[in-house]
PDB file of C-alpha atoms in Angstrom:
ATOM      1  CA  MET H   1     142.320  84.637  25.586  1.00  0.00           C
ATOM      2  CA  THR H   2     145.928  85.144  24.624  1.00  0.00           C
ATOM      3  CA  THR H   3     147.643  86.668  21.637  1.00  0.00           C
ATOM      4  CA  LYS H   4     150.741  85.649  19.702  1.00  0.00           C
ATOM      5  CA  ILE H   5     152.901  88.139  17.866  1.00  0.00           C
ATOM      6  CA  LEU H   6     154.379  86.703  14.687  1.00  0.00           C
ATOM      7  CA  ALA H   7     157.278  88.963  13.726  1.00  0.00           C
ATOM      8  CA  LEU H   8     159.722  89.276  10.858  1.00  0.00           C
ATOM      9  CA  THR H   9     163.002  91.088  11.482  1.00  0.00           C
ATOM     10  CA  ASP H  10     165.899  92.052   9.264  1.00  0.00           C
ATOM     11  CA  GLY H  11     169.490  90.850   9.637  1.00  0.00           C
ATOM     12  CA  LEU H  12     170.159  93.415  12.362  1.00  0.00           C
ATOM     13  CA  GLY H  13     167.168  92.410  14.486  1.00  0.00           C
ATOM     14  CA  ASN H  14     164.961  95.381  13.530  1.00  0.00           C
ATOM     15  CA  LEU H  15     161.237  94.770  13.089  1.00  0.00           C
ATOM     16  CA  VAL H  16     160.142  94.634   9.459  1.00  0.00           C
ATOM     17  CA  GLU H  17     156.608  93.249   9.696  1.00  0.00           C
ATOM     18  CA  PHE H  18     154.372  91.641  12.287  1.00  0.00           C
ATOM     19  CA  CYS H  19     150.885  90.265  12.682  1.00  0.00           C
ATOM     20  CA  LEU H  20     148.743  89.183  15.611  1.00  0.00           C
ATOM     21  CA  MET H  21     147.348  85.693  15.988  1.00  0.00           C
ATOM     22  CA  PRO H  22     145.134  84.002  18.563  1.00  0.00           C
ATOM     23  CA  GLY H  23     147.203  82.355  21.281  1.00  0.00           C
ATOM     24  CA  GLN H  24     145.840  78.900  20.510  1.00  0.00           C
ATOM     25  CA  ALA H  25     146.714  79.143  16.781  1.00  0.00           C
ATOM     26  CA  HIS H  26     149.759  77.405  15.346  1.00  0.00           C
ATOM     27  CA  ASP H  27     152.627  79.660  14.274  1.00  0.00           C
ATOM     28  CA  LEU H  28     152.441  78.491  10.658  1.00  0.00           C
ATOM     29  CA  ARG H  29     148.874  79.760  10.241  1.00  0.00           C
ATOM     30  CA  GLU H  30     149.832  83.334   9.284  1.00  0.00           C
ATOM     31  CA  THR H  31     153.366  82.676   8.052  1.00  0.00           C
ATOM     32  CA  ASP H  32     152.350  82.609   4.404  1.00  0.00           C
ATOM     33  CA  THR H  33     150.894  86.124   4.510  1.00  0.00           C
ATOM     34  CA  LEU H  34     153.848  87.461   6.492  1.00  0.00           C
ATOM     35  CA  ILE H  35     156.514  86.238   4.057  1.00  0.00           C
ATOM     36  CA  ARG H  36     154.523  86.626   0.849  1.00  0.00           C
ATOM     37  CA  ASP H  37     156.678  89.471  -0.542  1.00  0.00           C
ATOM     38  CA  LEU H  38     159.887  88.477   1.233  1.00  0.00           C
ATOM     39  CA  THR H  39     163.142  88.760  -0.666  1.00  0.00           C
ATOM     40  CA  ALA H  40     166.120  87.590   1.353  1.00  0.00           C
ATOM     41  CA  GLY H  41     169.065  85.252   1.281  1.00  0.00           C
ATOM     42  CA  HIS H  42     168.067  83.272   4.380  1.00  0.00           C
ATOM     43  CA  LEU H  43     165.046  82.835   6.620  1.00  0.00           C
ATOM     44  CA  LEU H  44     165.861  81.870  10.195  1.00  0.00           C
ATOM     45  CA  ALA H  45     163.067  80.386  12.272  1.00  0.00           C
ATOM     46  CA  ASP H  46     162.566  78.024  15.180  1.00  0.00           C
ATOM     47  CA  ARG H  47     161.321  74.435  15.158  1.00  0.00           C
ATOM     48  CA  ALA H  48     157.665  75.467  15.091  1.00  0.00           C
ATOM     49  CA  PHE H  49     158.143  76.558  11.469  1.00  0.00           C
ATOM     50  CA  ASP H  50     159.491  73.191  10.312  1.00  0.00           C
ATOM     51  CA  ALA H  51     157.070  72.330   7.519  1.00  0.00           C
ATOM     52  CA  ASP H  52     157.758  70.918   4.071  1.00  0.00           C
ATOM     53  CA  TRP H  53     155.478  73.418   2.319  1.00  0.00           C
ATOM     54  CA  LEU H  54     157.360  76.342   3.882  1.00  0.00           C
ATOM     55  CA  ARG H  55     160.768  74.915   3.006  1.00  0.00           C
ATOM     56  CA  ASN H  56     159.675  74.232  -0.581  1.00  0.00           C
ATOM     57  CA  ASP H  57     158.170  77.709  -0.941  1.00  0.00           C
ATOM     58  CA  LEU H  58     161.358  79.347   0.296  1.00  0.00           C
ATOM     59  CA  LEU H  59     163.596  77.226  -1.906  1.00  0.00           C
ATOM     60  CA  ALA H  60     161.437  78.035  -4.946  1.00  0.00           C
ATOM     61  CA  ARG H  61     162.072  81.727  -4.255  1.00  0.00           C
ATOM     62  CA  ASP H  62     165.850  81.190  -3.769  1.00  0.00           C
ATOM     63  CA  ILE H  63     165.654  81.796  -0.012  1.00  0.00           C
ATOM     64  CA  THR H  64     167.645  79.381   2.120  1.00  0.00           C
ATOM     65  CA  PRO H  65     165.563  78.079   5.037  1.00  0.00           C
ATOM     66  CA  VAL H  66     167.545  77.849   8.279  1.00  0.00           C
ATOM     67  CA  ILE H  67     165.012  75.962  10.374  1.00  0.00           C
ATOM     68  CA  PRO H  68     165.990  73.230  12.839  1.00  0.00           C
ATOM     69  CA  PRO H  69     163.947  70.065  12.242  1.00  0.00           C
ATOM     70  CA  LYS H  70     161.368  68.897  14.762  1.00  0.00           C
ATOM     71  CA  SER H  71     162.455  65.945  16.856  1.00  0.00           C
ATOM     72  CA  ASN H  72     159.644  63.743  15.525  1.00  0.00           C
ATOM     73  CA  ARG H  73     160.574  64.102  11.831  1.00  0.00           C
ATOM     74  CA  ARG H  74     161.259  60.787  10.179  1.00  0.00           C
ATOM     75  CA  PHE H  75     163.795  62.301   7.764  1.00  0.00           C
ATOM     76  CA  PRO H  76     165.210  65.462   9.379  1.00  0.00           C
ATOM     77  CA  ALA H  77     166.062  68.282   7.003  1.00  0.00           C
ATOM     78  CA  ASP H  78     169.547  69.748   6.967  1.00  0.00           C
ATOM     79  CA  PHE H  79     170.182  73.270   8.216  1.00  0.00           C
ATOM     80  CA  ASP H  80     173.214  75.472   8.803  1.00  0.00           C
ATOM     81  CA  LYS H  81     173.881  75.367  12.553  1.00  0.00           C
ATOM     82  CA  GLU H  82     176.266  78.347  12.458  1.00  0.00           C
ATOM     83  CA  THR H  83     173.747  80.574  10.674  1.00  0.00           C
ATOM     84  CA  CYS H  84     171.017  79.383  13.037  1.00  0.00           C
ATOM     85  CA  LYS H  85     172.905  80.940  15.957  1.00  0.00           C
ATOM     86  CA  TRP H  86     171.872  84.373  14.633  1.00  0.00           C
ATOM     87  CA  ARG H  87     168.266  83.544  15.484  1.00  0.00           C
ATOM     88  CA  HIS H  88     168.927  85.082  18.891  1.00  0.00           C
ATOM     89  CA  LEU H  89     168.312  88.504  17.305  1.00  0.00           C
ATOM     90  CA  ILE H  90     164.563  87.895  17.123  1.00  0.00           C
ATOM     91  CA  GLU H  91     164.547  86.585  20.698  1.00  0.00           C
ATOM     92  CA  ASN H  92     166.428  89.713  21.794  1.00  0.00           C
ATOM     93  CA  TYR H  93     163.889  91.856  19.970  1.00  0.00           C
ATOM     94  CA  PHE H  94     160.991  90.244  21.804  1.00  0.00           C
ATOM     95  CA  GLY H  95     162.864  90.755  25.060  1.00  0.00           C
ATOM     96  CA  LYS H  96     163.194  94.468  24.308  1.00  0.00           C
ATOM     97  CA  LEU H  97     159.565  94.653  23.236  1.00  0.00           C
ATOM     98  CA  ASN H  98     158.410  92.995  26.463  1.00  0.00           C
ATOM     99  CA  GLU H  99     160.261  95.603  28.530  1.00  0.00           C
ATOM    100  CA  ASN H 100     157.171  97.714  27.850  1.00  0.00           C
ATOM    101  CA  ARG H 101     154.723  96.560  30.489  1.00  0.00           C
ATOM    102  CA  TRP H 102     151.679  97.529  28.418  1.00  0.00           C
ATOM    103  CA  ILE H 103     152.789  95.094  25.709  1.00  0.00           C
ATOM    104  CA  ALA H 104     153.919  92.272  27.982  1.00  0.00           C
ATOM    105  CA  MET H 105     150.648  92.411  29.932  1.00  0.00           C
ATOM    106  CA  ARG H 106     148.449  93.028  26.857  1.00  0.00           C
ATOM    107  CA  SER H 107     146.642  95.934  28.531  1.00  0.00           C
ATOM    108  CA  CYS H 108     144.829  96.901  25.309  1.00  0.00           C
ATOM    109  CA  LYS H 109     141.332  95.551  24.817  1.00  0.00           C
ATOM    110  CA  THR H 110     141.228  95.377  21.016  1.00  0.00           C
ATOM    111  CA  ASP H 111     143.635  93.942  18.458  1.00  0.00           C
ATOM    112  CA  HIS H 112     143.678  97.281  16.674  1.00  0.00           C
ATOM    113  CA  SER H 113     144.923  99.183  19.738  1.00  0.00           C
ATOM    114  CA  PHE H 114     147.383  96.394  20.626  1.00  0.00           C
ATOM    115  CA  THR H 115     148.816  96.578  17.091  1.00  0.00           C
ATOM    116  CA  ALA H 116     149.211 100.323  17.533  1.00  0.00           C
ATOM    117  CA  CYS H 117     151.020  99.820  20.854  1.00  0.00           C
ATOM    118  CA  ILE H 118     153.425  97.354  19.262  1.00  0.00           C
ATOM    119  CA  SER H 119     154.060  99.806  16.425  1.00  0.00           C
ATOM    120  CA  ILE H 120     154.785 102.616  18.874  1.00  0.00           C
ATOM    121  CA  ALA H 121     157.155 100.404  20.900  1.00  0.00           C
ATOM    122  CA  ALA H 122     158.904  99.255  17.697  1.00  0.00           C
ATOM    123  CA  THR H 123     159.365 102.881  16.653  1.00  0.00           C
ATOM    124  CA  ILE H 124     160.842 103.781  20.038  1.00  0.00           C
ATOM    125  CA  LEU H 125     163.222 100.788  19.834  1.00  0.00           C
ATOM    126  CA  HIS H 126     164.251 101.796  16.325  1.00  0.00           C
ATOM    127  CA  ILE H 127     164.974 105.381  17.397  1.00  0.00           C
ATOM    128  CA  ARG H 128     167.240 104.283  20.273  1.00  0.00           C
TER     129      ARG H 128
END
């Protein structure tokens, strides 16, 4: 049993929202609930989030999707490669979050306590 953390950060790499998912679940499964109330200029994501419904939803809300296309797409979507370079902020955030051994090793037994641990670690990172 593994757990995925689906996180949304702001333009500075600070955690805004997150949710837990089963490790075997696809990343897109909880994306809709995570970005439901999102208001932003751009949404940067990795290839796992390359789906037409997500791109169309973002464009309908005047949010520019910056998502590299999957290699198996027949007609790859365009994306801004320079803006996509800022995606490292979320990767850096996960690196900082995983510095806490109790998060990296998932030492909590329940999702509720694991969510609390992530919230505490995010607060400590924000205070630094």
